[in-house]
Amino acid sequence: MIKPLNDNVLLKKEVTENKTASGIILSTNESKEENIGLVVAVGDGKIVDGKKIAMTVKVNDRVIFDKYATTEIKYKDEEYLLIPEGKILAVIE
Amino acid sequence: MIKPLNDNVLLKKEVTENKTASGIILSTNESKEENIGLVVAVGDGKIVDGKKIAMTVKVNDRVIFDKYATTEIKYKDEEYLLIPEGKILAVIE
Amino acid sequence: MIKPLNDNVLLKKEVTENKTASGIILSTNESKEENIGLVVAVGDGKIVDGKKIAMTVKVNDRVIFDKYATTEIKYKDEEYLLIPEGKILAVIE
Amino acid sequence: MIKPLNDNVLLKKEVTENKTASGIILSTNESKEENIGLVVAVGDGKIVDGKKIAMTVKVNDRVIFDKYATTEIKYKDEEYLLIPEGKILAVIE
Amino acid sequence: MIKPLNDNVLLKKEVTENKTASGIILSTNESKEENIGLVVAVGDGKIVDGKKIAMTVKVNDRVIFDKYATTEIKYKDEEYLLIPEGKILAVIE
Amino acid sequence: MIKPLNDNVLLKKEVTENKTASGIILSTNESKEENIGLVVAVGDGKIVDGKKIAMTVKVNDRVIFDKYATTEIKYKDEEYLLIPEGKILAVIE
Amino acid sequence: MIKPLNDNVLLKKEVTENKTASGIILSTNESKEENIGLVVAVGDGKIVDGKKIAMTVKVNDRVIFDKYATTEIKYKDEEYLLIPEGKILAVIE
């Protein structure tokens, strides 16, 4: 299990299915929806001036993030992203 | 529904219609008006030193923004921009 | 009407008239006077530590500004510049 | 023995074994798992405003790190990485 | 009249005269003395934490400045430089 | 004698001897051990808010440093490095 | 006379004499000793939070400096360097 430290958040990137005219489904990460992900795990929060700042996002949130702020990792054949919470811009409700 | 976090603002970019001499309307985002947008949703405000800073812009404001500070997203076939409020420079009244 | 936010200032760039030997007037923005502008509107001032900092420049001031700090906008066929007040370097009196 | 200073952490990069179809094992660091490492030694912690900040990671933790924040060193024919603790993003439990 | 704002200083660049062997005087700004200027006007000083910091240089000082920190302006056919006082490195006495 | 100022440290880079199969010794700085050095002199420490911060490393320590933070100098035909103490990452004990 | 402002220091770069085998002396600044200089004048010190910080280096010190932090000037046919004191790394005693 991956446990993010501080204010880091573990995301699973959404895979967009592109259906062609003939019904063939193309799985791709190349669309503009590439900055939507699912929260898989969250850190305990950053400590600022000795106080822990609570996290806003929670597991299972679908979030929009700044894709230039992520670290890509591969673990047990799955790909994940780690990102500091401040680079998560919005939640899809 | 997209809910911006902290001081982020969700914008819909304005599409400028360019009418040619013969009356054909060309829809384009390439004009200089490309940094005008409509506020679709606003975050709750950033927390600084434990206090929440209220947002100045509100839904339906037409705003001028620094286009280099935006994150483009596509959601349900619509394109949006996310931008921190501090990068919104003016409101069109 | 464009209402600048915070410490932003709305400028109208000065157009320099270059008279040729034969008296023809060439209108151009390409001269070195391209960083002189007229203040059209000012924001309410930036809030620092909960206090609003009053603006120094005012509408109708002719000012010299750092042209690399501007955002160009086009609104109702007129071109304007938005610039934070701190990037206005001098007033022409 | 290498003793990290301040908030630095000494890591040993994990070597991923890639088994080919015929069972040949290829040892490589080139996979995406290249940002997983084992903590070999930790510093005493950074001093901020006269107070020592305790370290969160400990020897033998398997960690995920920002690979662009490391300093590579070779010591007694072994390769190690030094990284400030803040650039360790997650622990694998 | 150009009135610098805050801690800005208005300079007139010195023109170096290069005398050729035959006594012809070449006026040039291309020599290494291009970062020497004459103070023409000074701002009122920057406000830091609500207090105005007095200016050190004064009108008619010959000063040496960091030429990469200047903004070039042309006003009534004269060329000037605007520079924040902190980028003036020395006074020639 | 070179006396480092503030928190600077004077290092002598270690020269790695590469022995070839035939026993010939090649002296080289090109190995990965190029960021190991010997402390030759240390500054008195940086002054922060009026208080001197004591130095952690001392003369004769073998240290690992961030090689991109050094200033190379040549003095009396010897080559040295100057580096701020914060860029020394570990001590070899 | 050049009087440095604040924490600036005026240096005269050392010219290294390279003697060839036949005894010819070549004067050059191109050696690695190009970051050694002689202190010619010092500023009064920087003011931080209303208090003047005394200068550490003094006239006639031979110092080692970060050559990328200098401003080159030419004054009365002599070449000098201006550098903030914090970029002087060591004194040669």
XYZ file of C-alpha atoms in Angstrom:
651
model
C 0.000 0.000 0.000
C 1.260 3.467 -0.892
C 0.926 5.959 1.971
C 1.444 9.597 0.844
C 3.499 11.777 3.200
C 2.548 15.286 4.377
C 0.122 16.993 1.975
C 0.664 14.589 -0.905
C -2.254 12.882 -2.628
C -2.155 9.612 -4.591
C -4.210 9.685 -7.782
C -5.220 7.179 -10.419
C -5.489 8.913 -13.795
C -8.763 8.504 -15.630
C -8.606 6.668 -18.890
C -10.839 8.187 -21.545
C -12.502 5.840 -23.969
C -12.744 7.218 -27.483
C -15.349 5.397 -29.541
C -14.736 5.508 -33.295
C -17.582 5.658 -35.817
C -17.479 1.889 -36.250
C -17.812 1.375 -32.519
C -14.215 0.436 -31.813
C -13.165 1.702 -28.404
C -9.783 3.326 -28.215
C -8.394 3.690 -24.757
C -6.272 6.811 -24.499
C -4.776 9.231 -22.026
C -4.076 11.797 -24.700
C -7.343 13.730 -24.523
C -7.827 16.997 -22.670
C -9.432 15.047 -19.858
C -5.949 13.910 -18.878
C -6.001 16.126 -15.823
C -8.920 14.356 -14.168
C -8.081 11.697 -11.592
C -9.464 9.656 -8.729
C -8.090 10.108 -5.203
C -6.733 6.753 -3.989
C -4.948 7.847 -0.789
C -4.182 11.100 1.027
C -1.384 12.167 3.370
C -1.918 13.286 6.967
C -1.501 16.949 6.032
C 1.383 19.390 6.027
C 2.714 20.788 9.276
C 3.002 24.590 9.227
C 4.372 26.389 12.293
C 3.898 23.242 14.350
C 0.226 22.785 13.413
C -1.101 20.104 11.080
C -3.254 21.487 8.247
C -6.184 19.120 7.573
C -6.627 17.764 4.046
C -9.588 18.939 1.955
C -9.827 16.182 -0.623
C -10.678 12.622 0.401
C -10.457 9.105 -0.999
C -12.786 8.542 -3.992
C -13.040 12.245 -4.877
C -12.804 12.834 -8.629
C -10.463 15.788 -8.958
C -9.014 18.127 -11.556
C -5.297 18.754 -11.113
C -2.374 20.668 -12.550
C -0.772 17.930 -14.593
C 2.640 19.623 -14.524
C 2.847 19.154 -10.751
C 2.627 15.374 -10.666
C 5.210 12.652 -10.109
C 4.391 9.500 -12.097
C 5.001 6.180 -10.386
C 4.433 2.564 -11.325
C 3.712 0.118 -8.546
C 2.640 -3.528 -8.996
C 1.976 -2.872 -12.686
C -0.409 0.003 -11.970
C 0.381 3.632 -12.775
C -0.300 6.339 -10.216
C 0.356 10.024 -9.741
C 1.542 11.777 -6.602
C 0.672 15.457 -6.278
C 0.683 18.017 -3.452
C -2.894 18.899 -2.474
C -2.394 22.574 -3.382
C -2.079 21.544 -7.042
C -5.539 19.986 -7.025
C -7.723 22.737 -8.441
C -11.269 21.417 -8.276
C -13.489 18.510 -7.249
C -16.112 17.032 -9.586
C -19.284 16.488 -7.593
C -20.567 19.805 -11.410
C -17.062 21.225 -11.088
C -16.406 22.773 -7.658
C -13.185 24.854 -7.560
C -11.030 24.459 -4.450
C -9.540 27.306 -2.381
C -9.206 30.520 -4.430
C -9.672 28.887 -7.816
C -12.250 30.151 -10.283
C -13.873 28.196 -13.110
C -14.214 30.155 -16.343
C -15.839 29.593 -19.698
C -13.810 31.317 -22.407
C -15.687 33.727 -24.625
C -15.903 32.807 -28.247
C -15.524 35.798 -30.539
C -17.537 35.848 -33.710
C -15.698 37.369 -36.629
C -18.062 38.440 -39.360
C -16.481 38.530 -42.832
C -17.481 41.112 -45.441
C -19.951 38.661 -47.010
C -21.621 38.092 -43.658
C -20.142 34.679 -42.919
C -19.577 34.276 -39.216
C -16.297 32.728 -38.203
C -16.140 31.449 -34.678
C -12.653 31.840 -33.278
C -10.722 31.980 -30.052
C -7.664 33.435 -31.736
C -8.489 37.121 -31.353
C -7.085 39.410 -28.683
C -10.307 39.001 -26.754
C -9.126 35.533 -25.815
C -8.522 36.643 -22.248
C -12.130 37.482 -21.519
C -14.205 34.816 -19.783
C -17.370 34.186 -17.830
C -17.223 33.039 -14.202
C -19.036 29.701 -13.897
C -18.060 28.715 -10.348
C -15.833 30.035 -7.563
C -13.961 28.360 -4.712
C -14.605 29.078 -1.038
C -11.487 31.264 -0.772
C -7.918 30.668 0.277
C -7.038 30.215 3.923
C -4.183 32.484 5.030
C -2.943 32.276 8.626
C -6.069 30.340 9.584
C -8.494 32.914 8.162
C -10.537 32.436 4.990
C -10.109 35.261 2.479
C -13.467 36.007 0.805
C -13.645 35.838 -2.996
C -14.131 39.073 -4.939
C -15.452 37.760 -8.239
C -18.788 35.970 -8.424
C -20.701 33.688 -10.769
C -21.733 35.405 -14.026
C -19.053 38.123 -13.800
C -17.383 38.754 -17.149
C -13.686 38.959 -16.318
C -10.339 39.685 -17.929
C -7.619 37.258 -16.920
C -3.939 36.480 -17.386
C -4.227 33.724 -19.964
C -0.838 32.256 -19.017
C -2.126 31.364 -15.554
C -4.937 29.044 -16.616
C -5.322 25.264 -16.608
C -7.455 24.052 -19.522
C -9.898 21.246 -18.844
C -12.508 19.448 -20.871
C -15.521 18.081 -19.061
C -18.617 16.566 -20.697
C -17.480 17.925 -24.070
C -17.247 21.491 -22.787
C -13.966 23.361 -22.375
C -13.290 25.320 -19.218
C -10.439 27.164 -17.598
C -9.372 27.063 -13.961
C -7.457 30.067 -12.650
C -6.498 31.380 -9.207
C -8.493 34.531 -8.419
C -5.332 36.644 -8.132
C -4.770 36.169 -11.863
C -8.120 37.758 -12.696
C -7.198 41.353 -13.466
C -10.486 43.139 -14.076
C -14.256 42.794 -14.213
C -16.316 44.071 -17.152
C -19.353 45.876 -15.777
C -16.762 49.456 -18.515
C -13.585 47.700 -17.414
C -13.066 47.796 -13.623
C -9.545 46.726 -12.588
C -9.319 44.490 -9.524
C -6.957 44.980 -6.565
C -3.895 47.055 -7.510
C -4.367 46.747 -11.259
C -4.442 49.800 -13.504
C -6.070 50.094 -16.931
C -3.984 52.018 -19.462
C -4.481 53.285 -22.969
C -1.169 53.200 -24.829
C -0.083 56.452 -26.399
C 0.138 56.499 -30.138
C 3.133 58.429 -31.379
C 2.735 60.432 -34.527
C 5.804 60.378 -36.725
C 5.787 63.213 -39.212
C 7.836 62.523 -42.353
C 9.746 65.274 -44.178
C 6.851 65.766 -46.576
C 4.437 66.236 -43.716
C 2.752 62.858 -43.890
C 1.776 61.671 -40.422
C 2.530 58.073 -39.635
C 0.762 56.656 -36.639
C 2.924 54.082 -34.889
C 3.374 52.270 -31.587
C 6.858 51.115 -32.505
C 8.864 54.040 -31.139
C 10.637 54.089 -27.790
C 7.725 56.044 -26.373
C 5.776 52.799 -26.363
C 5.955 52.634 -22.587
C 3.994 55.815 -22.016
C 0.270 55.433 -21.351
C -2.793 57.185 -20.009
C -4.542 55.886 -16.890
C -8.150 55.043 -17.772
C -9.226 53.248 -14.589
C -7.643 52.097 -11.323
C -8.424 49.254 -8.915
C -9.399 49.762 -5.284
C -5.913 48.819 -4.070
C -4.311 45.618 -2.869
C -5.127 44.243 0.556
C -2.011 43.439 2.587
C -2.400 41.938 6.073
C -6.064 42.931 6.066
C -5.418 46.590 5.212
C -6.152 48.183 1.858
C -3.157 49.993 0.358
C -4.343 53.189 -1.376
C -3.478 53.669 -5.048
C -0.954 56.363 -5.988
C -1.790 56.908 -9.645
C -5.158 58.275 -10.695
C -7.343 58.503 -13.786
C -5.871 60.794 -16.485
C -2.277 60.511 -15.192
C 0.217 60.067 -18.018
C 2.533 57.333 -16.789
C 5.678 55.470 -17.768
C 5.459 51.739 -17.237
C 7.439 48.513 -17.554
C 6.061 47.232 -20.828
C 6.972 43.610 -20.010
C 4.508 43.609 -17.106
C 1.366 44.342 -19.084
C -1.533 42.179 -20.226
C -2.930 43.334 -23.576
C -6.679 43.270 -24.012
C -9.062 44.292 -26.753
C -12.509 45.450 -25.748
C -15.118 47.001 -28.050
C -12.455 47.436 -30.748
C -10.184 49.427 -28.450
C -6.853 48.128 -27.177
C -5.948 48.511 -23.519
C -3.251 47.381 -21.134
C -3.677 46.079 -17.596
C -0.696 46.432 -15.273
C -0.136 46.155 -11.520
C 0.540 49.607 -10.047
C 4.011 48.571 -8.833
C 5.116 48.281 -12.462
C 4.279 51.931 -13.126
C 7.624 53.658 -12.725
C 6.920 57.361 -13.133
C 4.265 59.993 -13.732
C 4.667 62.714 -16.380
C 3.572 66.017 -14.850
C 29.625 4.989 6.696
C 27.720 7.859 5.115
C 25.974 10.088 7.665
C 23.449 12.486 6.055
C 23.410 16.041 7.433
C 20.306 18.000 8.460
C 17.146 16.693 6.739
C 18.964 14.653 4.109
C 18.161 10.989 3.557
C 20.450 8.356 2.023
C 18.662 6.008 -0.375
C 19.589 2.880 -2.286
C 17.701 2.785 -5.584
C 15.664 -0.327 -6.232
C 16.731 -2.424 -9.145
C 13.791 -3.786 -11.089
C 14.132 -7.260 -12.544
C 12.482 -7.632 -15.925
C 11.864 -11.254 -16.758
C 11.671 -11.966 -20.495
C 9.363 -14.630 -21.939
C 12.203 -17.176 -21.932
C 12.873 -16.535 -18.268
C 16.008 -14.456 -18.675
C 16.206 -11.816 -15.978
C 17.222 -8.368 -17.106
C 18.318 -6.042 -14.354
C 17.401 -2.455 -15.147
C 16.891 0.933 -13.575
C 15.128 2.261 -16.628
C 11.559 1.326 -15.685
C 9.048 3.718 -14.180
C 9.779 2.193 -10.786
C 13.018 4.161 -10.796
C 11.693 6.484 -8.139
C 11.336 3.813 -5.482
C 14.195 3.452 -3.006
C 15.180 2.018 0.334
C 16.160 4.335 3.206
C 19.707 3.477 4.296
C 20.419 6.385 6.659
C 18.694 9.580 7.790
C 19.978 12.932 9.028
C 19.237 14.350 12.473
C 16.625 16.731 11.070
C 16.652 20.333 9.932
C 16.856 23.143 12.462
C 14.158 25.792 11.931
C 14.060 28.831 14.243
C 16.367 27.048 16.669
C 14.225 23.905 16.931
C 15.106 20.558 15.392
C 12.335 19.112 13.211
C 12.139 15.324 13.729
C 12.452 13.090 10.661
C 9.402 11.156 9.462
C 11.012 8.424 7.390
C 13.270 5.832 9.016
C 15.891 3.290 8.016
C 14.448 0.380 5.953
C 11.386 2.335 4.787
C 10.653 1.768 1.098
C 9.888 5.217 -0.244
C 8.755 6.968 -3.417
C 10.737 10.102 -4.190
C 11.006 12.965 -6.649
C 13.873 11.697 -8.765
C 14.801 15.201 -9.938
C 15.745 16.183 -6.372
C 18.460 13.610 -5.804
C 22.250 13.819 -5.767
C 23.851 10.622 -7.072
C 26.944 9.398 -5.288
C 29.180 6.363 -5.619
C 30.903 5.096 -2.492
C 32.902 1.860 -2.199
C 31.516 0.710 -5.565
C 27.901 1.136 -4.472
C 25.582 3.790 -5.863
C 23.440 5.838 -3.507
C 21.141 8.822 -3.658
C 20.962 11.731 -1.237
C 17.661 13.621 -1.071
C 16.078 16.127 1.325
C 13.229 14.478 3.234
C 10.664 16.935 1.823
C 11.205 15.409 -1.618
C 10.147 11.967 -0.383
C 6.486 11.792 -1.368
C 5.203 8.494 0.009
C 6.072 5.376 1.977
C 5.210 1.869 0.733
C 3.805 -0.108 3.634
C 8.570 66.717 -16.183
C 9.078 63.056 -15.315
C 8.431 62.295 -11.630
C 9.666 58.824 -10.587
C 7.365 56.851 -8.278
C 8.414 55.041 -5.087
C 12.137 54.185 -5.078
C 12.672 54.776 -8.789
C 15.415 57.062 -10.059
C 15.526 58.862 -13.415
C 18.951 58.805 -15.064
C 20.517 60.385 -18.108
C 23.114 58.039 -19.585
C 26.582 59.487 -20.040
C 27.813 59.739 -23.561
C 31.471 58.841 -23.870
C 33.508 60.764 -26.375
C 36.074 58.644 -28.180
C 38.769 60.787 -29.755
C 40.483 59.178 -32.760
C 44.175 59.714 -33.502
C 43.331 62.505 -35.935
C 41.301 64.316 -33.301
C 37.845 63.424 -34.608
C 35.405 62.988 -31.750
C 33.110 59.993 -31.948
C 30.145 60.081 -29.658
C 29.223 56.589 -28.510
C 27.336 54.716 -25.822
C 29.042 51.446 -26.649
C 32.007 51.665 -24.275
C 32.205 49.979 -20.885
C 31.325 53.308 -19.309
C 27.757 52.690 -20.425
C 26.691 52.018 -16.849
C 27.523 55.508 -15.615
C 24.666 58.000 -15.457
C 23.545 61.304 -14.009
C 20.620 61.442 -11.583
C 17.923 63.721 -13.027
C 15.048 63.026 -10.618
C 14.337 60.722 -7.677
C 11.150 59.205 -6.272
C 9.846 59.861 -2.769
C 11.096 56.483 -1.526
C 9.529 53.067 -1.122
C 7.044 52.393 1.650
C 7.919 49.285 3.682
C 5.616 48.221 6.523
C 3.960 51.635 6.439
C 7.208 53.616 6.728
C 8.804 55.567 3.917
C 12.458 54.658 3.316
C 14.440 57.810 2.461
C 16.390 57.880 -0.817
C 20.199 57.826 -0.680
C 21.080 59.207 -4.100
C 20.155 62.767 -5.059
C 19.786 64.906 -8.169
C 23.120 65.563 -9.937
C 24.885 62.521 -8.421
C 26.970 60.668 -10.984
C 26.180 57.013 -10.346
C 27.183 53.528 -11.489
C 24.231 51.232 -12.064
C 23.323 47.685 -13.068
C 22.437 48.259 -16.703
C 20.228 45.148 -16.851
C 17.825 46.699 -14.342
C 16.883 49.761 -16.336
C 13.803 50.698 -18.349
C 14.671 52.862 -21.349
C 12.309 55.703 -22.164
C 12.263 58.469 -24.724
C 10.552 61.705 -23.788
C 10.582 64.938 -25.818
C 13.395 63.525 -27.993
C 15.646 62.835 -24.994
C 16.524 59.328 -23.807
C 16.355 58.492 -20.118
C 16.620 55.452 -17.902
C 14.428 54.545 -14.959
C 15.944 52.256 -12.329
C 15.054 51.240 -8.770
C 17.532 52.790 -6.314
C 18.684 49.367 -5.097
C 20.213 48.738 -8.529
C 22.454 51.798 -8.217
C 25.724 50.333 -6.986
C 28.018 53.297 -6.406
C 28.339 57.076 -6.507
C 31.269 58.809 -8.231
C 32.478 61.613 -5.962
C 45.898 30.883 3.585
C 42.295 30.977 2.357
C 39.817 31.935 5.085
C 36.168 31.270 4.080
C 33.642 33.964 5.050
C 30.278 33.363 6.745
C 29.001 29.803 6.188
C 31.391 28.985 3.343
C 33.549 25.870 3.425
C 36.816 25.312 1.554
C 37.131 21.835 0.051
C 39.842 19.892 -1.712
C 38.285 17.550 -4.265
C 39.231 13.906 -3.926
C 41.174 12.453 -6.772
C 40.097 8.926 -7.571
C 42.795 6.516 -8.645
C 41.674 4.102 -11.316
C 43.959 1.109 -11.466
C 43.993 -0.658 -14.840
C 44.372 -4.418 -15.169
C 48.109 -4.023 -15.712
C 48.450 -2.001 -12.526
C 48.818 1.407 -14.119
C 47.238 4.073 -11.947
C 45.123 6.649 -13.734
C 44.365 9.749 -11.758
C 40.946 11.133 -12.643
C 38.226 13.412 -11.379
C 35.703 12.098 -13.872
C 34.210 9.288 -11.775
C 30.973 9.524 -9.871
C 32.988 10.063 -6.718
C 33.581 13.603 -7.922
C 31.286 14.992 -5.254
C 33.385 13.780 -2.359
C 35.821 16.272 -0.838
C 37.964 17.005 2.166
C 37.216 20.035 4.362
C 40.294 22.280 4.411
C 38.855 25.359 6.160
C 35.483 26.567 7.428
C 33.946 29.992 7.890
C 32.836 31.397 11.231
C 29.177 30.723 10.446
C 26.348 32.766 8.996
C 24.674 35.465 11.047
C 20.874 35.150 11.082
C 18.809 37.727 12.996
C 21.941 38.883 14.796
C 22.952 35.413 16.012
C 25.860 33.403 14.621
C 24.869 29.892 13.519
C 27.653 27.429 14.457
C 29.149 25.325 11.658
C 28.477 21.572 11.636
C 31.313 20.318 9.462
C 34.924 20.681 10.591
C 38.421 20.569 9.115
C 39.415 17.075 7.893
C 35.811 15.852 7.512
C 35.310 13.890 4.301
C 32.055 15.227 2.901
C 29.609 14.637 0.062
C 28.441 17.847 -1.600
C 26.163 19.182 -4.313
C 28.719 19.738 -7.051
C 26.528 22.343 -8.800
C 26.844 24.678 -5.803
C 30.610 25.079 -5.815
C 32.903 27.883 -6.937
C 36.171 26.551 -8.343
C 39.323 28.442 -7.452
C 43.008 27.933 -8.129
C 45.472 29.222 -5.552
C 49.236 28.594 -5.547
C 48.774 25.910 -8.216
C 46.259 23.963 -6.130
C 42.580 23.677 -7.018
C 39.953 24.167 -4.344
C 36.202 24.456 -4.095
C 34.206 26.929 -2.028
C 30.678 25.891 -1.078
C 28.064 27.122 1.412
C 27.687 24.595 4.240
C 23.998 24.012 3.418
C 25.083 22.379 0.147
C 27.134 19.758 2.000
C 24.777 16.797 2.187
C 26.593 14.156 4.227
C 29.747 13.317 6.148
C 31.663 10.072 5.579
C 32.612 8.645 8.966
C 36.569 58.391 -6.501
C 34.043 55.563 -6.656
C 32.050 55.186 -3.431
C 30.073 51.890 -3.276
C 26.534 52.126 -1.881
C 25.010 49.832 0.754
C 26.804 46.461 0.932
C 28.614 46.827 -2.385
C 32.371 46.346 -2.642
C 34.672 47.756 -5.316
C 37.307 45.293 -6.520
C 40.309 45.440 -8.806
C 40.723 42.099 -10.575
C 44.118 40.463 -10.185
C 46.124 40.055 -13.331
C 47.954 36.759 -13.427
C 51.373 36.739 -15.001
C 52.107 33.597 -16.977
C 55.818 33.173 -17.521
C 56.706 31.113 -20.593
C 59.750 28.800 -20.681
C 61.826 31.529 -22.329
C 60.947 33.973 -19.577
C 58.450 36.051 -21.520
C 55.713 37.305 -19.226
C 52.172 37.042 -20.555
C 49.628 39.089 -18.742
C 46.234 37.371 -18.735
C 42.924 37.320 -16.927
C 41.949 33.991 -18.439
C 43.336 31.667 -15.737
C 41.291 30.103 -12.983
C 42.597 32.774 -10.648
C 40.184 35.157 -12.306
C 37.992 35.213 -9.229
C 40.631 36.725 -6.968
C 40.523 40.485 -6.466
C 41.729 43.322 -4.281
C 39.247 45.387 -2.273
C 39.557 49.043 -3.325
C 36.525 50.532 -1.534
C 33.593 49.274 0.538
C 30.067 50.555 1.107
C 28.689 51.618 4.475
C 26.735 48.374 4.850
C 23.191 47.304 4.099
C 20.313 48.460 6.267
C 18.097 45.580 7.420
C 15.045 46.327 9.574
C 16.418 49.809 10.274
C 19.833 48.604 11.476
C 23.060 48.956 9.521
C 24.940 45.663 9.101
C 28.697 46.295 9.407
C 30.926 45.197 6.514
C 33.315 42.272 7.056
C 35.831 42.839 4.273
C 38.037 45.945 4.265
C 40.199 47.911 1.856
C 43.326 45.993 0.729
C 41.862 42.542 1.521
C 42.617 40.014 -1.198
C 39.341 38.199 -1.703
C 37.835 35.293 -3.641
C 34.467 36.109 -5.187
C 31.654 34.606 -7.231
C 32.549 35.993 -10.637
C 28.961 35.678 -11.916
C 27.784 38.261 -9.368
C 29.923 41.160 -10.511
C 29.168 44.302 -12.513
C 32.123 45.353 -14.666
C 32.828 49.058 -14.903
C 35.494 51.156 -16.564
C 36.429 54.438 -14.935
C 39.320 56.694 -15.977
C 40.739 53.885 -18.137
C 40.852 51.429 -15.238
C 38.590 48.379 -14.994
C 36.846 47.584 -11.731
C 34.234 45.192 -10.433
C 31.329 45.966 -8.124
C 29.942 43.071 -6.100
C 27.629 42.731 -3.089
C 29.625 41.602 -0.040
C 27.575 38.402 0.300
C 29.101 37.192 -2.974
C 32.623 37.442 -1.564
C 33.338 33.899 -0.406
C 36.749 34.022 1.250
C 39.664 36.236 2.241
C 43.279 35.314 1.432
C 45.380 36.008 4.503
